mmCIF file of N, CA, C and O in Angstrom:
data_model
loop_
_atom_site.group_PDB
_atom_site.id
_atom_site.type_symbol
_atom_site.label_atom_id
_atom_site.label_comp_id
_atom_site.label_asym_id
_atom_site.label_seq_id
_atom_site.Cartn_x
_atom_site.Cartn_y
_atom_site.Cartn_z
ATOM 1 N N MET A 19 35.272 -97.467 26.157
ATOM 2 C CA MET A 19 35.648 -97.482 24.762
ATOM 3 C C MET A 19 36.314 -96.167 24.364
ATOM 4 O O MET A 19 37.316 -96.186 23.662
ATOM 5 N N ASN A 20 35.733 -95.035 24.803
ATOM 6 C CA ASN A 20 36.316 -93.733 24.484
ATOM 7 C C ASN A 20 37.690 -93.565 25.116
ATOM 8 O O ASN A 20 38.565 -92.951 24.529
ATOM 9 N N THR A 21 37.876 -94.114 26.300
ATOM 10 C CA THR A 21 39.163 -94.025 26.979
ATOM 11 C C THR A 21 40.226 -94.772 26.183
ATOM 12 O O THR A 21 41.334 -94.282 26.001
ATOM 13 N N ARG A 22 39.860 -95.950 25.700
ATOM 14 C CA ARG A 22 40.775 -96.757 24.913
ATOM 15 C C ARG A 22 41.167 -96.025 23.629
ATOM 16 O O ARG A 22 42.333 -95.984 23.250
ATOM 17 N N LEU A 23 40.195 -95.446 22.983
ATOM 18 C CA LEU A 23 40.435 -94.703 21.749
ATOM 19 C C LEU A 23 41.322 -93.485 22.014
ATOM 20 O O LEU A 23 42.229 -93.180 21.248
ATOM 21 N N SER A 24 41.090 -92.824 23.129
ATOM 22 C CA SER A 24 41.905 -91.660 23.499
ATOM 23 C C SER A 24 43.357 -92.063 23.756
ATOM 24 O O SER A 24 44.283 -91.371 23.344
ATOM 25 N N VAL A 25 43.537 -93.183 24.430
ATOM 26 C CA VAL A 25 44.890 -93.664 24.715
ATOM 27 C C VAL A 25 45.608 -94.023 23.419
ATOM 28 O O VAL A 25 46.776 -93.686 23.230
ATOM 29 N N ILE A 26 44.939 -94.676 22.498
ATOM 30 C CA ILE A 26 45.535 -95.042 21.212
ATOM 31 C C ILE A 26 45.876 -93.795 20.410
ATOM 32 O O ILE A 26 46.969 -93.694 19.835
ATOM 33 N N ALA A 27 44.974 -92.818 20.407
ATOM 34 C CA ALA A 27 45.229 -91.569 19.680
ATOM 35 C C ALA A 27 46.413 -90.828 20.284
ATOM 36 O O ALA A 27 47.267 -90.296 19.570
ATOM 37 N N LEU A 28 46.479 -90.799 21.606
ATOM 38 C CA LEU A 28 47.590 -90.131 22.285
ATOM 39 C C LEU A 28 48.910 -90.835 21.977
ATOM 40 O O LEU A 28 49.920 -90.178 21.700
ATOM 41 N N ALA A 29 48.906 -92.143 21.990
ATOM 42 C CA ALA A 29 50.116 -92.905 21.676
ATOM 43 C C ALA A 29 50.577 -92.631 20.252
ATOM 44 O O ALA A 29 51.773 -92.470 19.992
ATOM 45 N N ALA A 30 49.626 -92.564 19.328
ATOM 46 C CA ALA A 30 49.968 -92.275 17.930
ATOM 47 C C ALA A 30 50.563 -90.878 17.800
ATOM 48 O O ALA A 30 51.553 -90.678 17.094
ATOM 49 N N LEU A 31 49.989 -89.912 18.488
ATOM 50 C CA LEU A 31 50.517 -88.543 18.446
ATOM 51 C C LEU A 31 51.918 -88.469 19.040
ATOM 52 O O LEU A 31 52.794 -87.781 18.510
ATOM 53 N N LEU A 32 52.142 -89.172 20.135
ATOM 54 C CA LEU A 32 53.468 -89.183 20.747
ATOM 55 C C LEU A 32 54.502 -89.822 19.830
ATOM 56 O O LEU A 32 55.642 -89.356 19.741
ATOM 57 N N LEU A 33 54.101 -90.873 19.144
ATOM 58 C CA LEU A 33 55.003 -91.530 18.202
ATOM 59 C C LEU A 33 55.365 -90.598 17.054
ATOM 60 O O LEU A 33 56.529 -90.477 16.675
ATOM 61 N N ILE A 34 54.384 -89.917 16.514
ATOM 62 C CA ILE A 34 54.632 -88.963 15.419
ATOM 63 C C ILE A 34 55.519 -87.823 15.898
ATOM 64 O O ILE A 34 56.453 -87.411 15.211
ATOM 65 N N ALA A 35 55.261 -87.313 17.099
ATOM 66 C CA ALA A 35 56.072 -86.224 17.649
ATOM 67 C C ALA A 35 57.509 -86.669 17.886
ATOM 68 O O ALA A 35 58.456 -85.917 17.631
ATOM 69 N N ALA A 36 57.692 -87.900 18.359
ATOM 70 C CA ALA A 36 59.050 -88.415 18.592
ATOM 71 C C ALA A 36 59.818 -88.539 17.285
ATOM 72 O O ALA A 36 60.999 -88.212 17.216
ATOM 73 N N GLN A 37 59.150 -88.988 16.236
ATOM 74 C CA GLN A 37 59.816 -89.112 14.941
ATOM 75 C C GLN A 37 60.177 -87.741 14.390
ATOM 76 O O GLN A 37 61.260 -87.551 13.840
ATOM 77 N N ALA A 38 59.313 -86.777 14.537
ATOM 78 C CA ALA A 38 59.606 -85.416 14.073
ATOM 79 C C ALA A 38 60.744 -84.823 14.879
ATOM 80 O O ALA A 38 61.616 -84.145 14.338
ATOM 81 N N GLY A 39 60.758 -85.091 16.190
ATOM 82 C CA GLY A 39 61.839 -84.591 17.039
ATOM 83 C C GLY A 39 63.177 -85.204 16.673
ATOM 84 O O GLY A 39 64.201 -84.533 16.675
ATOM 85 N N ALA A 40 63.173 -86.483 16.337
ATOM 86 C CA ALA A 40 64.414 -87.144 15.942
ATOM 87 C C ALA A 40 64.969 -86.546 14.661
ATOM 88 O O ALA A 40 66.170 -86.356 14.513
ATOM 89 N N ALA A 41 64.105 -86.227 13.715
ATOM 90 C CA ALA A 41 64.558 -85.622 12.460
ATOM 91 C C ALA A 41 65.160 -84.252 12.740
ATOM 92 O O ALA A 41 66.180 -83.882 12.182
ATOM 93 N N GLY A 42 64.509 -83.481 13.601
ATOM 94 C CA GLY A 42 65.036 -82.169 13.970
ATOM 95 C C GLY A 42 66.364 -82.292 14.679
ATOM 96 O O GLY A 42 67.280 -81.513 14.445
ATOM 97 N N THR A 43 66.502 -83.285 15.518
ATOM 98 C CA THR A 43 67.748 -83.490 16.241
ATOM 99 C C THR A 43 68.879 -83.821 15.277
ATOM 100 O O THR A 43 69.972 -83.305 15.435
ATOM 101 N N LYS A 44 68.610 -84.634 14.279
ATOM 102 C CA LYS A 44 69.653 -84.958 13.307
ATOM 103 C C LYS A 44 70.090 -83.692 12.576
ATOM 104 O O LYS A 44 71.284 -83.444 12.411
ATOM 105 N N ASP A 45 69.142 -82.890 12.154
ATOM 106 C CA ASP A 45 69.482 -81.639 11.479
ATOM 107 C C ASP A 45 70.317 -80.741 12.391
ATOM 108 O O ASP A 45 71.268 -80.112 11.941
ATOM 109 N N ASN A 46 69.953 -80.701 13.667
ATOM 110 C CA ASN A 46 70.700 -79.890 14.629
ATOM 111 C C ASN A 46 72.121 -80.417 14.814
ATOM 112 O O ASN A 46 73.074 -79.642 14.881
ATOM 113 N N VAL A 47 72.259 -81.733 14.899
ATOM 114 C CA VAL A 47 73.583 -82.334 15.072
ATOM 115 C C VAL A 47 74.438 -82.105 13.825
ATOM 116 O O VAL A 47 75.626 -81.791 13.927
ATOM 117 N N VAL A 48 73.839 -82.225 12.655
ATOM 118 C CA VAL A 48 74.573 -81.966 11.409
ATOM 119 C C VAL A 48 75.070 -80.523 11.393
ATOM 120 O O VAL A 48 76.242 -80.264 11.100
ATOM 121 N N LYS A 49 74.207 -79.582 11.751
ATOM 122 C CA LYS A 49 74.615 -78.174 11.788
ATOM 123 C C LYS A 49 75.733 -77.971 12.804
ATOM 124 O O LYS A 49 76.711 -77.270 12.540
ATOM 125 N N PHE A 50 75.602 -78.596 13.968
ATOM 126 C CA PHE A 50 76.636 -78.492 14.997
ATOM 127 C C PHE A 50 77.983 -78.963 14.460
ATOM 128 O O PHE A 50 78.990 -78.270 14.586
ATOM 129 N N TYR A 51 78.006 -80.150 13.838
ATOM 130 C CA TYR A 51 79.275 -80.679 13.326
ATOM 131 C C TYR A 51 79.808 -79.874 12.141
ATOM 132 O O TYR A 51 81.024 -79.726 11.992
ATOM 133 N N GLN A 52 78.941 -79.340 11.311
ATOM 134 C CA GLN A 52 79.421 -78.492 10.211
ATOM 135 C C GLN A 52 80.098 -77.235 10.765
ATOM 136 O O GLN A 52 81.172 -76.842 10.296
ATOM 137 N N ASP A 53 79.474 -76.619 11.758
ATOM 138 C CA ASP A 53 80.061 -75.422 12.362
ATOM 139 C C ASP A 53 81.320 -75.763 13.173
ATOM 140 O O ASP A 53 82.269 -74.984 13.216
ATOM 141 N N TYR A 54 81.315 -76.922 13.808
ATOM 142 C CA TYR A 54 82.494 -77.382 14.554
ATOM 143 C C TYR A 54 83.653 -77.597 13.580
ATOM 144 O O TYR A 54 84.791 -77.215 13.872
ATOM 145 N N LEU A 55 83.364 -78.158 12.420
ATOM 146 C CA LEU A 55 84.401 -78.349 11.404
ATOM 147 C C LEU A 55 84.967 -77.001 10.957
ATOM 148 O O LEU A 55 86.174 -76.861 10.780
ATOM 149 N N THR A 56 84.109 -76.013 10.795
ATOM 150 C CA THR A 56 84.571 -74.669 10.443
ATOM 151 C C THR A 56 85.481 -74.119 11.532
ATOM 152 O O THR A 56 86.530 -73.528 11.243
ATOM 153 N N LEU A 57 85.103 -74.328 12.796
ATOM 154 C CA LEU A 57 85.919 -73.847 13.919
ATOM 155 C C LEU A 57 87.296 -74.488 13.917
ATOM 156 O O LEU A 57 88.307 -73.793 14.038
ATOM 157 N N VAL A 58 87.364 -75.800 13.767
ATOM 158 C CA VAL A 58 88.664 -76.471 13.825
ATOM 159 C C VAL A 58 89.465 -76.291 12.541
ATOM 160 O O VAL A 58 90.658 -76.586 12.512
ATOM 161 N N SER A 59 88.834 -75.786 11.496
ATOM 162 C CA SER A 59 89.542 -75.511 10.243
ATOM 163 C C SER A 59 90.171 -74.117 10.225
ATOM 164 O O SER A 59 90.976 -73.816 9.346
ATOM 165 N N ALA A 60 89.809 -73.294 11.177
ATOM 166 C CA ALA A 60 90.341 -71.926 11.228
ATOM 167 C C ALA A 60 91.841 -71.953 11.487
ATOM 168 O O ALA A 60 92.354 -72.827 12.187
ATOM 169 N N SER A 61 92.528 -70.979 10.928
ATOM 170 C CA SER A 61 93.994 -70.945 11.057
ATOM 171 C C SER A 61 94.450 -70.755 12.498
ATOM 172 O O SER A 61 95.556 -71.167 12.849
ATOM 173 N N ASP A 62 93.616 -70.169 13.350
ATOM 174 C CA ASP A 62 94.010 -69.946 14.741
ATOM 175 C C ASP A 62 93.478 -71.012 15.692
ATOM 176 O O ASP A 62 93.543 -70.860 16.906
ATOM 177 N N TYR A 63 92.987 -72.127 15.159
ATOM 178 C CA TYR A 63 92.381 -73.163 15.999
ATOM 179 C C TYR A 63 93.341 -73.671 17.066
ATOM 180 O O TYR A 63 92.991 -73.740 18.243
ATOM 181 N N VAL A 64 94.553 -74.039 16.683
ATOM 182 C CA VAL A 64 95.484 -74.637 17.634
ATOM 183 C C VAL A 64 95.836 -73.644 18.739
ATOM 184 O O VAL A 64 95.769 -73.978 19.925
ATOM 185 N N THR A 65 96.189 -72.434 18.355
ATOM 186 C CA THR A 65 96.566 -71.463 19.381
ATOM 187 C C THR A 65 95.371 -71.118 20.273
ATOM 188 O O THR A 65 95.528 -70.959 21.484
ATOM 189 N N LEU A 66 94.211 -71.021 19.691
ATOM 190 C CA LEU A 66 93.021 -70.718 20.488
ATOM 191 C C LEU A 66 92.721 -71.838 21.471
ATOM 192 O O LEU A 66 92.540 -71.595 22.666
ATOM 193 N N SER A 67 92.694 -73.064 20.989
ATOM 194 C CA SER A 67 92.333 -74.186 21.868
ATOM 195 C C SER A 67 93.421 -74.485 22.891
ATOM 196 O O SER A 67 93.120 -74.885 24.010
ATOM 197 N N ARG A 68 94.657 -74.246 22.535
ATOM 198 C CA ARG A 68 95.769 -74.546 23.432
ATOM 199 C C ARG A 68 96.057 -73.402 24.403
ATOM 200 O O ARG A 68 96.247 -73.635 25.592
ATOM 201 N N ASP A 69 96.072 -72.179 23.901
ATOM 202 C CA ASP A 69 96.504 -71.044 24.709
ATOM 203 C C ASP A 69 95.366 -70.297 25.399
ATOM 204 O O ASP A 69 95.610 -69.562 26.357
ATOM 205 N N ASP A 70 94.157 -70.442 24.899
ATOM 206 C CA ASP A 70 93.024 -69.730 25.490
ATOM 207 C C ASP A 70 91.805 -70.658 25.527
ATOM 208 O O ASP A 70 90.819 -70.436 24.825
ATOM 209 N N PRO A 71 91.881 -71.691 26.371
ATOM 210 C CA PRO A 71 90.801 -72.677 26.386
ATOM 211 C C PRO A 71 89.431 -72.094 26.760
ATOM 212 O O PRO A 71 88.403 -72.586 26.300
ATOM 213 N N GLU A 72 89.414 -71.045 27.564
ATOM 214 C CA GLU A 72 88.129 -70.429 27.921
ATOM 215 C C GLU A 72 87.462 -69.816 26.686
ATOM 216 O O GLU A 72 86.254 -69.959 26.488
ATOM 217 N N ALA A 73 88.253 -69.131 25.873
ATOM 218 C CA ALA A 73 87.709 -68.535 24.641
ATOM 219 C C ALA A 73 87.260 -69.634 23.678
ATOM 220 O O ALA A 73 86.214 -69.505 23.029
ATOM 221 N N PHE A 74 88.030 -70.719 23.596
ATOM 222 C CA PHE A 74 87.641 -71.827 22.740
ATOM 223 C C PHE A 74 86.331 -72.439 23.230
ATOM 224 O O PHE A 74 85.420 -72.690 22.437
ATOM 225 N N ASP A 75 86.232 -72.668 24.540
ATOM 226 C CA ASP A 75 85.000 -73.236 25.097
ATOM 227 C C ASP A 75 83.800 -72.336 24.814
ATOM 228 O O ASP A 75 82.712 -72.828 24.519
ATOM 229 N N ALA A 76 84.011 -71.034 24.907
ATOM 230 C CA ALA A 76 82.916 -70.093 24.626
ATOM 231 C C ALA A 76 82.470 -70.212 23.166
ATOM 232 O O ALA A 76 81.264 -70.220 22.879
ATOM 233 N N LYS A 77 83.428 -70.319 22.247
ATOM 234 C CA LYS A 77 83.072 -70.474 20.831
ATOM 235 C C LYS A 77 82.387 -71.820 20.586
ATOM 236 O O LYS A 77 81.426 -71.909 19.826
ATOM 237 N N PHE A 78 82.887 -72.851 21.243
ATOM 238 C CA PHE A 78 82.328 -74.194 21.096
ATOM 239 C C PHE A 78 80.882 -74.219 21.602
ATOM 240 O O PHE A 78 79.990 -74.777 20.948
ATOM 241 N N ASN A 79 80.639 -73.603 22.742
ATOM 242 C CA ASN A 79 79.280 -73.537 23.275
ATOM 243 C C ASN A 79 78.379 -72.677 22.390
ATOM 244 O O ASN A 79 77.199 -72.982 22.226
ATOM 245 N N ALA A 80 78.924 -71.603 21.823
ATOM 246 C CA ALA A 80 78.138 -70.742 20.928
ATOM 247 C C ALA A 80 77.707 -71.517 19.684
ATOM 248 O O ALA A 80 76.577 -71.351 19.200
ATOM 249 N N ILE A 81 78.585 -72.364 19.172
ATOM 250 C CA ILE A 81 78.251 -73.208 18.017
ATOM 251 C C ILE A 81 77.092 -74.135 18.377
ATOM 252 O O ILE A 81 76.147 -74.300 17.610
ATOM 253 N N ALA A 82 77.176 -74.738 19.556
ATOM 254 C CA ALA A 82 76.117 -75.644 19.994
ATOM 255 C C ALA A 82 74.790 -74.904 20.155
ATOM 256 O O ALA A 82 73.745 -75.389 19.719
ATOM 257 N N LYS A 83 74.842 -73.727 20.757
ATOM 258 C CA LYS A 83 73.612 -72.949 20.952
ATOM 259 C C LYS A 83 73.023 -72.529 19.613
ATOM 260 O O LYS A 83 71.805 -72.553 19.423
ATOM 261 N N ASP A 84 73.885 -72.164 18.673
ATOM 262 C CA ASP A 84 73.420 -71.776 17.345
ATOM 263 C C ASP A 84 72.744 -72.946 16.627
ATOM 264 O O ASP A 84 71.856 -72.747 15.803
ATOM 265 N N ALA A 85 73.167 -74.153 16.967
ATOM 266 C CA ALA A 85 72.571 -75.349 16.358
ATOM 267 C C ALA A 85 71.317 -75.805 17.104
ATOM 268 O O ALA A 85 70.695 -76.799 16.718
ATOM 269 N N GLY A 86 70.968 -75.098 18.178
ATOM 270 C CA GLY A 86 69.734 -75.427 18.883
ATOM 271 C C GLY A 86 69.894 -76.217 20.162
ATOM 272 O O GLY A 86 68.917 -76.716 20.716
ATOM 273 N N PHE A 87 71.119 -76.323 20.667
ATOM 274 C CA PHE A 87 71.364 -77.066 21.896
ATOM 275 C C PHE A 87 71.629 -76.102 23.047
ATOM 276 O O PHE A 87 71.975 -74.945 22.832
ATOM 277 N N GLU A 88 71.498 -76.628 24.257
ATOM 278 C CA GLU A 88 71.746 -75.804 25.447
ATOM 279 C C GLU A 88 73.226 -75.438 25.541
ATOM 280 O O GLU A 88 73.573 -74.315 25.883
ATOM 281 N N ASP A 89 74.098 -76.404 25.260
ATOM 282 C CA ASP A 89 75.538 -76.192 25.301
ATOM 283 C C ASP A 89 76.221 -77.314 24.518
ATOM 284 O O ASP A 89 75.556 -78.179 23.953
ATOM 285 N N SER A 90 77.556 -77.280 24.503
ATOM 286 C CA SER A 90 78.287 -78.277 23.719
ATOM 287 C C SER A 90 78.107 -79.691 24.263
ATOM 288 O O SER A 90 78.076 -80.653 23.493
ATOM 289 N N ALA A 91 77.953 -79.830 25.573
ATOM 290 C CA ALA A 91 77.737 -81.161 26.148
ATOM 291 C C ALA A 91 76.421 -81.763 25.636
ATOM 292 O O ALA A 91 76.369 -82.952 25.308
ATOM 293 N N ALA A 92 75.396 -80.948 25.547
ATOM 294 C CA ALA A 92 74.108 -81.431 25.030
ATOM 295 C C ALA A 92 74.225 -81.810 23.559
ATOM 296 O O ALA A 92 73.651 -82.814 23.116
ATOM 297 N N ALA A 93 74.979 -81.038 22.802
ATOM 298 C CA ALA A 93 75.167 -81.342 21.379
ATOM 299 C C ALA A 93 75.927 -82.655 21.203
ATOM 300 O O ALA A 93 75.551 -83.494 20.377
ATOM 301 N N LEU A 94 76.975 -82.838 21.981
ATOM 302 C CA LEU A 94 77.756 -84.066 21.879
ATOM 303 C C LEU A 94 76.947 -85.278 22.337
ATOM 304 O O LEU A 94 77.065 -86.367 21.768
ATOM 305 N N SER A 95 76.112 -85.087 23.332
ATOM 306 C CA SER A 95 75.246 -86.166 23.801
ATOM 307 C C SER A 95 74.240 -86.553 22.713
ATOM 308 O O SER A 95 74.011 -87.743 22.458
ATOM 309 N N ALA A 96 73.656 -85.559 22.067
ATOM 310 C CA ALA A 96 72.726 -85.843 20.967
ATOM 311 C C ALA A 96 73.445 -86.540 19.826
ATOM 312 O O ALA A 96 72.899 -87.444 19.186
ATOM 313 N N ALA A 97 74.677 -86.143 19.569
ATOM 314 C CA ALA A 97 75.458 -86.764 18.506
ATOM 315 C C ALA A 97 75.731 -88.233 18.813
ATOM 316 O O ALA A 97 75.690 -89.080 17.917
ATOM 317 N N GLU A 98 75.984 -88.539 20.082
ATOM 318 C CA GLU A 98 76.226 -89.938 20.465
ATOM 319 C C GLU A 98 74.993 -90.796 20.230
ATOM 320 O O GLU A 98 75.105 -91.941 19.827
ATOM 321 N N SER A 99 73.819 -90.224 20.467
ATOM 322 C CA SER A 99 72.597 -90.999 20.260
ATOM 323 C C SER A 99 72.342 -91.257 18.779
ATOM 324 O O SER A 99 71.576 -92.141 18.428
ATOM 325 N N LEU A 100 72.988 -90.482 17.912
ATOM 326 C CA LEU A 100 72.842 -90.657 16.463
ATOM 327 C C LEU A 100 74.135 -91.174 15.817
ATOM 328 O O LEU A 100 74.331 -91.022 14.616
ATOM 329 N N ALA A 101 75.002 -91.763 16.618
ATOM 330 C CA ALA A 101 76.314 -92.192 16.133
ATOM 331 C C ALA A 101 76.233 -93.177 14.971
ATOM 332 O O ALA A 101 77.143 -93.233 14.140
ATOM 333 N N GLY A 102 75.172 -93.933 14.882
ATOM 334 C CA GLY A 102 75.030 -94.905 13.797
ATOM 335 C C GLY A 102 74.627 -94.292 12.465
ATOM 336 O O GLY A 102 74.686 -94.958 11.435
ATOM 337 N N ASP A 103 74.261 -93.043 12.458
ATOM 338 C CA ASP A 103 73.862 -92.362 11.231
ATOM 339 C C ASP A 103 75.106 -92.058 10.395
ATOM 340 O O ASP A 103 76.083 -91.499 10.897
ATOM 341 N N SER A 104 75.080 -92.411 9.126
ATOM 342 C CA SER A 104 76.270 -92.262 8.283
ATOM 343 C C SER A 104 76.668 -90.802 8.066
ATOM 344 O O SER A 104 77.860 -90.489 7.996
ATOM 345 N N ASP A 105 75.701 -89.906 7.975
ATOM 346 C CA ASP A 105 76.018 -88.485 7.797
ATOM 347 C C ASP A 105 76.728 -87.931 9.032
ATOM 348 O O ASP A 105 77.732 -87.217 8.921
ATOM 349 N N ILE A 106 76.208 -88.266 10.188
ATOM 350 C CA ILE A 106 76.801 -87.810 11.449
ATOM 351 C C ILE A 106 78.194 -88.407 11.606
ATOM 352 O O ILE A 106 79.146 -87.715 11.965
ATOM 353 N N ALA A 107 78.325 -89.684 11.326
ATOM 354 C CA ALA A 107 79.625 -90.356 11.463
ATOM 355 C C ALA A 107 80.667 -89.729 10.536
ATOM 356 O O ALA A 107 81.819 -89.534 10.936
ATOM 357 N N ALA A 108 80.265 -89.399 9.329
ATOM 358 C CA ALA A 108 81.201 -88.789 8.372
ATOM 359 C C ALA A 108 81.643 -87.406 8.847
ATOM 360 O O ALA A 108 82.834 -87.069 8.771
ATOM 361 N N LEU A 109 80.709 -86.616 9.343
ATOM 362 C CA LEU A 109 81.073 -85.287 9.846
ATOM 363 C C LEU A 109 81.965 -85.387 11.077
ATOM 364 O O LEU A 109 82.945 -84.644 11.214
ATOM 365 N N LYS A 110 81.633 -86.304 11.963
ATOM 366 C CA LYS A 110 82.440 -86.511 13.172
ATOM 367 C C LYS A 110 83.868 -86.903 12.792
ATOM 368 O O LYS A 110 84.834 -86.402 13.368
ATOM 369 N N GLN A 111 84.002 -87.784 11.807
ATOM 370 C CA GLN A 111 85.325 -88.202 11.348
ATOM 371 C C GLN A 111 86.070 -87.049 10.687
ATOM 372 O O GLN A 111 87.277 -86.890 10.870
ATOM 373 N N SER A 112 85.372 -86.219 9.946
ATOM 374 C CA SER A 112 85.993 -85.049 9.316
ATOM 375 C C SER A 112 86.551 -84.095 10.363
ATOM 376 O O SER A 112 87.647 -83.553 10.206
ATOM 377 N N VAL A 113 85.795 -83.899 11.433
ATOM 378 C CA VAL A 113 86.268 -83.031 12.521
ATOM 379 C C VAL A 113 87.521 -83.634 13.157
ATOM 380 O O VAL A 113 88.522 -82.937 13.360
ATOM 381 N N ALA A 114 87.482 -84.913 13.449
ATOM 382 C CA ALA A 114 88.640 -85.573 14.066
ATOM 383 C C ALA A 114 89.867 -85.501 13.159
ATOM 384 O O ALA A 114 90.976 -85.203 13.620
ATOM 385 N N ASP A 115 89.679 -85.748 11.875
ATOM 386 C CA ASP A 115 90.794 -85.682 10.924
ATOM 387 C C ASP A 115 91.379 -84.270 10.851
ATOM 388 O O ASP A 115 92.599 -84.089 10.802
ATOM 389 N N LYS A 116 90.510 -83.265 10.850
ATOM 390 C CA LYS A 116 90.973 -81.882 10.762
ATOM 391 C C LYS A 116 91.742 -81.484 12.025
ATOM 392 O O LYS A 116 92.764 -80.802 11.948
ATOM 393 N N ILE A 117 91.272 -81.929 13.175
ATOM 394 C CA ILE A 117 91.992 -81.632 14.419
ATOM 395 C C ILE A 117 93.389 -82.234 14.367
ATOM 396 O O ILE A 117 94.377 -81.568 14.691
ATOM 397 N N LEU A 118 93.483 -83.481 13.952
ATOM 398 C CA LEU A 118 94.800 -84.132 13.845
ATOM 399 C C LEU A 118 95.689 -83.405 12.841
ATOM 400 O O LEU A 118 96.883 -83.207 13.081
ATOM 401 N N GLN A 119 95.115 -82.990 11.726
ATOM 402 C CA GLN A 119 95.874 -82.264 10.707
ATOM 403 C C GLN A 119 96.375 -80.927 11.258
ATOM 404 O O GLN A 119 97.519 -80.535 11.003
ATOM 405 N N GLN A 120 95.530 -80.233 12.000
ATOM 406 C CA GLN A 120 95.911 -78.931 12.545
ATOM 407 C C GLN A 120 97.039 -79.055 13.576
ATOM 408 O O GLN A 120 97.898 -78.197 13.666
ATOM 409 N N TYR A 121 97.033 -80.123 14.360
ATOM 410 C CA TYR A 121 98.054 -80.299 15.389
ATOM 411 C C TYR A 121 99.325 -80.961 14.885
ATOM 412 O O TYR A 121 100.348 -80.961 15.573
ATOM 413 N N LYS A 122 99.290 -81.525 13.691
ATOM 414 C CA LYS A 122 100.435 -82.263 13.157
ATOM 415 C C LYS A 122 101.737 -81.449 13.179
ATOM 416 O O LYS A 122 102.768 -81.959 13.630
ATOM 417 N N PRO A 123 101.761 -80.202 12.735
ATOM 418 C CA PRO A 123 103.026 -79.456 12.766
ATOM 419 C C PRO A 123 103.593 -79.262 14.179
ATOM 420 O O PRO A 123 104.795 -79.101 14.355
ATOM 421 N N PHE A 124 102.740 -79.330 15.168
ATOM 422 C CA PHE A 124 103.186 -79.112 16.542
ATOM 423 C C PHE A 124 103.717 -80.394 17.167
ATOM 424 O O PHE A 124 104.366 -80.363 18.212
ATOM 425 N N ARG A 125 103.438 -81.535 16.564
ATOM 426 C CA ARG A 125 103.931 -82.816 17.071
ATOM 427 C C ARG A 125 105.283 -83.161 16.489
ATOM 428 O O ARG A 125 105.981 -83.993 17.005
ATOM 429 N N GLU A 126 105.628 -82.544 15.368
ATOM 430 C CA GLU A 126 106.893 -82.895 14.684
ATOM 431 C C GLU A 126 108.049 -82.089 15.176
ATOM 432 O O GLU A 126 108.003 -81.090 15.747
#
């Protein structure tokens, strides 16, 4: 009986911890995308990303680390797992729109 109760208590604790972790992950992903939007909004974004990809990658990874991820790949992976969230989707779209806007003068 005690074993059963212990297993149920452990399962409940794991469920609560998973929900708390998911909330933290969303906050981390939101911070990542907000900082990513700031990066791609900078006036030197195009030249940095095009002419000095190593420096851009370093800044991109620094943004991810500042948001609590190991690197940008981990941040993007976490973002994919939350792709259905409307806040994340809106920020992701804002980043994509800003990138297109920044490169537009170079395509014409």
